Tab-separated table of C-alpha atoms and ligand atoms in Angstrom:
chain	number	residue	atom	x	y	z
N	15	MET	CA	57.078	-10.520	-37.090
N	16	ASN	CA	54.298	-10.926	-39.649
N	17	ASN	CA	53.393	-8.242	-42.181
N	18	THR	CA	50.374	-7.013	-40.238
N	19	THR	CA	52.539	-6.102	-37.254
N	20	LEU	CA	52.703	-2.486	-36.124
N	21	ARG	CA	56.283	-1.528	-35.306
N	22	ILE	CA	56.817	1.262	-32.761
N	23	ASP	CA	60.292	2.600	-31.939
N	24	ILE	CA	60.392	4.753	-28.800
N	25	VAL	CA	63.499	6.971	-28.712
N	26	CYS	CA	64.010	8.457	-25.243
N	27	VAL	CA	66.298	9.453	-22.375
N	28	VAL	CA	65.102	7.023	-19.679
N	29	PRO	CA	63.662	3.875	-21.312
N	30	GLN	CA	63.769	2.131	-17.908
N	31	SER	CA	60.885	4.312	-16.759
N	32	ILE	CA	58.441	2.679	-19.188
N	33	GLU	CA	59.913	-0.816	-19.557
N	34	SER	CA	57.424	-2.314	-17.125
N	35	PRO	CA	54.184	-0.798	-18.499
N	36	MET	CA	55.362	-1.670	-22.022
N	37	SER	CA	56.091	-5.312	-21.035
N	38	THR	CA	53.094	-6.308	-18.911
N	39	SER	CA	49.361	-6.747	-19.231
N	40	ILE	CA	47.704	-6.169	-22.591
N	41	VAL	CA	50.606	-4.339	-24.302
N	42	GLY	CA	53.084	-6.987	-23.073
N	43	ARG	CA	50.850	-9.784	-24.352
N	44	ALA	CA	50.431	-8.059	-27.740
N	45	ARG	CA	54.238	-7.955	-28.017
N	46	GLU	CA	54.598	-11.633	-27.050
N	47	ARG	CA	52.020	-12.552	-29.667
N	48	GLY	CA	53.793	-10.528	-32.378
N	49	ILE	CA	50.877	-8.146	-32.954
N	50	VAL	CA	53.060	-5.185	-32.039
N	51	ASP	CA	56.847	-4.967	-32.441
N	52	LEU	CA	57.999	-2.451	-29.839
N	53	HIS	CA	61.591	-1.238	-29.450
N	54	LEU	CA	62.951	1.109	-26.781
N	55	HIS	CA	66.072	3.119	-27.653
N	56	ASN	CA	68.252	4.923	-25.103
N	57	LEU	CA	69.633	8.205	-26.476
N	58	HIS	CA	72.638	7.852	-24.139
N	59	ASP	CA	73.754	4.925	-26.330
N	60	TYR	CA	74.299	7.511	-29.098
N	61	ALA	CA	76.336	9.941	-26.963
N	62	LYS	CA	79.807	10.825	-28.203
N	63	ASP	CA	81.668	11.269	-24.882
N	64	ARG	CA	82.473	8.681	-22.254
N	65	PHE	CA	80.160	10.406	-19.749
N	66	ARG	CA	77.278	9.730	-22.161
N	67	HIS	CA	76.166	13.356	-22.272
N	68	ILE	CA	73.306	14.071	-24.665
N	69	ASP	CA	72.372	17.602	-23.552
N	70	ASP	CA	73.921	21.050	-23.183
N	71	THR	CA	73.037	24.608	-22.127
N	72	PRO	CA	70.771	26.706	-24.366
N	73	TYR	CA	72.218	29.300	-26.772
N	74	GLY	CA	71.077	32.750	-25.671
N	75	GLY	CA	71.023	31.683	-22.040
N	76	GLY	CA	68.222	30.614	-19.726
N	77	ALA	CA	67.453	27.779	-17.362
N	78	GLY	CA	67.466	24.092	-18.196
N	79	MET	CA	69.323	21.801	-20.549
N	80	ILE	CA	68.544	21.053	-24.213
N	81	ILE	CA	68.918	17.662	-25.897
N	82	GLN	CA	71.518	17.952	-28.663
N	83	CYS	CA	71.047	17.196	-32.349
N	84	GLU	CA	73.744	14.602	-32.794
N	85	PRO	CA	72.512	11.665	-30.662
N	86	VAL	CA	68.928	12.135	-31.888
N	87	PHE	CA	69.943	12.370	-35.568
N	88	ASP	CA	72.249	9.348	-35.212
N	89	CYS	CA	69.552	7.196	-33.613
N	90	ILE	CA	66.652	8.227	-35.855
N	91	GLU	CA	68.667	8.241	-39.103
N	92	LYS	CA	69.801	4.689	-38.316
N	93	LEU	CA	66.144	3.642	-38.022
N	94	LEU	CA	65.090	5.583	-41.138
N	95	ALA	CA	67.804	3.798	-43.130
N	96	GLU	CA	66.404	0.416	-42.091
N	97	ARG	CA	62.745	0.914	-43.088
N	98	THR	CA	60.161	3.503	-44.107
N	99	TYR	CA	58.324	5.172	-41.236
N	100	ASP	CA	54.814	6.614	-41.494
N	101	ASP	CA	55.557	9.302	-38.906
N	102	VAL	CA	58.244	10.545	-36.533
N	103	ILE	CA	56.190	11.815	-33.596
N	104	TYR	CA	57.692	14.144	-31.002
N	105	LEU	CA	55.867	14.068	-27.656
N	106	THR	CA	55.761	17.610	-26.317
N	107	PRO	CA	53.363	19.729	-24.234
N	108	ASP	CA	53.188	22.277	-27.092
N	109	GLY	CA	52.055	19.641	-29.624
N	110	GLU	CA	48.598	18.903	-31.012
N	111	GLN	CA	46.395	17.541	-28.235
N	112	LEU	CA	45.897	13.759	-28.406
N	113	THR	CA	42.376	12.529	-29.199
N	114	GLN	CA	40.772	9.132	-29.762
N	115	LYS	CA	40.604	9.976	-33.479
N	116	ILE	CA	44.394	10.464	-33.642
N	117	CYS	CA	44.849	7.108	-31.844
N	118	ASN	CA	42.476	5.408	-34.289
N	119	ASP	CA	44.432	6.806	-37.264
N	120	LEU	CA	47.820	5.844	-35.822
N	121	SER	CA	46.648	2.281	-35.043
N	122	LEU	CA	46.357	1.736	-38.823
N	123	LYS	CA	50.021	2.625	-39.496
N	124	LYS	CA	52.908	0.176	-40.063
N	125	ASN	CA	55.997	1.877	-38.599
N	126	LEU	CA	56.110	4.726	-36.076
N	127	ILE	CA	58.940	6.484	-34.262
N	128	LEU	CA	57.999	8.170	-30.977
N	129	LEU	CA	60.587	10.672	-29.752
N	130	ALA	CA	60.365	11.595	-26.078
N	131	GLY	CA	62.307	14.588	-24.795
N	132	HIS	CA	63.401	15.573	-21.313
N	133	TYR	CA	64.831	18.578	-19.520
N	134	LYS	CA	63.856	21.872	-21.158
N	135	GLY	CA	63.358	20.339	-24.592
N	136	ILE	CA	65.202	19.343	-27.734
N	137	ASP	CA	67.173	21.378	-30.284
N	138	GLN	CA	64.683	23.012	-32.671
N	139	ARG	CA	66.600	21.661	-35.689
N	140	ILE	CA	65.435	18.126	-34.783
N	141	ARG	CA	61.822	19.306	-34.892
N	142	ASP	CA	62.361	21.197	-38.154
N	143	THR	CA	63.875	18.262	-40.024
N	144	LEU	CA	63.237	14.789	-38.554
N	145	VAL	CA	59.893	15.220	-36.797
N	146	THR	CA	56.715	14.916	-38.902
N	147	ARG	CA	54.135	15.336	-36.146
N	148	GLU	CA	54.028	16.748	-32.587
N	149	ILE	CA	51.604	15.459	-29.961
N	150	SER	CA	50.769	16.478	-26.378
N	151	ILE	CA	48.764	14.235	-24.046
N	152	GLY	CA	47.129	17.167	-22.245
N	153	ASP	CA	47.489	20.641	-20.790
N	154	TYR	CA	49.911	19.894	-17.958
N	155	VAL	CA	53.670	19.370	-17.861
N	156	LEU	CA	55.454	16.068	-17.190
N	157	THR	CA	59.134	15.674	-16.303
N	158	GLY	CA	59.742	13.844	-19.565
N	159	GLY	CA	58.031	12.512	-22.661
N	160	GLU	CA	58.507	8.808	-21.829
N	161	ILE	CA	55.233	8.448	-19.968
N	162	ALA	CA	53.459	10.390	-22.729
N	163	ALA	CA	54.973	7.973	-25.282
N	164	ALA	CA	53.765	5.047	-23.149
N	165	VAL	CA	50.272	6.585	-22.963
N	166	LEU	CA	50.167	7.016	-26.748
N	167	THR	CA	51.490	3.479	-27.340
N	168	ASP	CA	48.931	1.975	-24.958
N	169	ALA	CA	46.070	3.895	-26.581
N	170	ILE	CA	47.175	2.788	-30.083
N	171	VAL	CA	47.985	-0.858	-29.315
N	172	ARG	CA	44.635	-1.665	-27.705
N	173	LEU	CA	42.878	-0.669	-30.958
N	174	ILE	CA	44.736	-3.227	-33.094
N	175	PRO	CA	42.404	-6.144	-33.913
N	176	GLY	CA	43.063	-9.147	-31.674
N	177	VAL	CA	44.820	-7.231	-28.886
N	178	VAL	CA	41.775	-6.724	-26.644
N	179	GLY	CA	39.859	-9.988	-26.296
N	180	ASP	CA	36.375	-8.637	-26.844
N	181	ALA	CA	36.399	-6.397	-29.942
N	182	GLU	CA	33.014	-4.958	-28.977
N	183	SER	CA	34.375	-3.658	-25.684
N	184	VAL	CA	36.869	-1.449	-27.591
N	185	LEU	CA	34.173	-0.102	-29.906
N	186	ASP	CA	31.815	0.787	-27.039
N	187	ASP	CA	34.370	2.784	-25.047
N	188	SER	CA	33.972	6.361	-23.992
N	189	PHE	CA	34.925	8.661	-26.892
N	190	MET	CA	34.492	6.012	-29.555
N	191	HIS	CA	31.114	7.607	-30.331
N	192	ASP	CA	31.939	11.014	-28.870
N	193	VAL	CA	29.938	10.243	-25.737
N	194	LEU	CA	31.017	8.877	-22.358
N	195	ASP	CA	30.542	5.259	-21.346
N	196	ALA	CA	27.474	4.101	-19.366
N	197	PRO	CA	27.899	2.722	-15.800
N	198	HIS	CA	28.886	-0.949	-15.396
N	199	TYR	CA	27.972	-3.470	-12.694
N	200	THR	CA	28.910	-7.056	-11.910
N	201	LYS	CA	27.955	-9.665	-9.267
N	202	PRO	CA	26.591	-9.512	-6.655
N	203	ALA	CA	23.305	-7.808	-7.566
N	204	ASP	CA	23.055	-6.532	-3.975
N	205	PHE	CA	26.259	-5.424	-2.225
N	206	ARG	CA	25.568	-4.143	1.321
N	207	GLY	CA	22.201	-2.933	0.152
N	208	LEU	CA	23.681	-1.169	-2.895
N	209	LYS	CA	21.534	-2.490	-5.723
N	210	VAL	CA	22.246	-2.974	-9.420
N	211	PRO	CA	19.592	-1.183	-11.543
N	212	ASP	CA	16.674	-3.560	-12.192
N	213	VAL	CA	16.751	-3.083	-15.956
N	214	LEU	CA	20.183	-4.772	-16.159
N	215	LEU	CA	18.896	-7.863	-14.340
N	216	GLY	CA	15.828	-8.335	-16.537
N	217	GLY	CA	17.341	-9.678	-19.774
N	218	ASN	CA	15.354	-7.279	-21.991
N	219	HIS	CA	18.160	-6.366	-24.392
N	220	ALA	CA	16.316	-3.532	-26.123
N	221	ALA	CA	15.499	-1.967	-22.751
N	222	ILE	CA	19.112	-2.409	-21.605
N	223	ARG	CA	20.430	-0.717	-24.778
N	224	ARG	CA	18.002	2.197	-24.282
N	225	TRP	CA	18.997	2.560	-20.608
N	226	ARG	CA	22.708	2.599	-21.497
N	227	GLU	CA	22.165	5.208	-24.219
N	228	GLU	CA	20.237	7.418	-21.789
N	229	GLN	CA	22.912	7.044	-19.106
N	230	SER	CA	25.680	7.813	-21.627
N	231	LEU	CA	23.917	10.906	-22.840
N	232	ARG	CA	23.104	12.168	-19.338
N	233	LYS	CA	26.696	11.670	-18.136
N	234	THR	CA	28.050	13.409	-21.232
N	235	GLN	CA	25.656	16.350	-20.756
N	236	GLU	CA	26.762	16.683	-17.127
N	237	ARG	CA	30.505	16.207	-17.503
N	238	ARG	CA	31.451	16.982	-21.093
N	239	PRO	CA	28.764	19.112	-22.764
N	240	ASP	CA	31.487	20.214	-25.216
N	241	LEU	CA	31.353	16.717	-26.797
N	242	LEU	CA	27.681	17.196	-27.722
N	243	LYS	CA	28.107	20.569	-29.442
N	244	GLY	CA	27.155	20.350	-33.095
N	245	LYS	CA	25.102	17.221	-32.509
N	246	SER	CA	21.303	17.238	-32.633
D	30	6GU	CL1	54.141	14.845	-24.615
D	30	6GU	N1	55.613	15.769	-22.632
D	30	6GU	C1	55.772	16.405	-21.460
D	30	6GU	N2	57.004	16.528	-20.963
D	30	6GU	N3	54.767	16.908	-20.780
D	30	6GU	C2	53.548	16.761	-21.307
D	30	6GU	C3	53.319	16.114	-22.514
D	30	6GU	C4	54.388	15.619	-23.166
D	30	6GU	N4	52.005	16.142	-22.775
D	30	6GU	C5	51.462	16.782	-21.752
D	30	6GU	N5	52.379	17.154	-20.877
């Protein structure tokens, strides 16, 4: 791997669940090309007993199982001994909500550990000592953090220069400028009588830019007026 590579280590309970999305399409190609160096770690490989247990019942009682300190410390301390990490991110519904800005910042890092929990959660001592940042991908609950880690990885990797073919298409996305994307059309210009707006067929680039800005603004006003607050 060259020295501009972003290394991401995903530490989780069920790596199989995200192997495919992390190995195909744009993320898979970025890995093949050495732009991102992605490693999946199975916490069960760090279990101490022959049944590969990594969780136990919560002190104080209550429903659900808690991931134990030992396998997580063993796995993450092994990684930390091998290189310096910019952040150890725990994916959890009570974390800071993920935004495009956070993705932009993380895409500039060199080495990241993403820790994905399962069951009821992880022992608080892991969060107090190893974890440097906690992120949620939205106000809803998933069965585990693996898919959240895959979402975060996907959102970061596509921002690395050279990963998405057309750099401009990344910069124009919804949220890149705090407004939503304008509508897109491709051939044919008339599909069952459904017509592409004339302005897009005319080749007047200034008019097209103005139309897209108007559409973006109107859609944002309708769907996400919160994004426009504090703007003139
Ligand atoms: Cl990061 N994990 C889980 N389990 N559920 C979530 C989440 C994370 N973000 C939103 N819901």
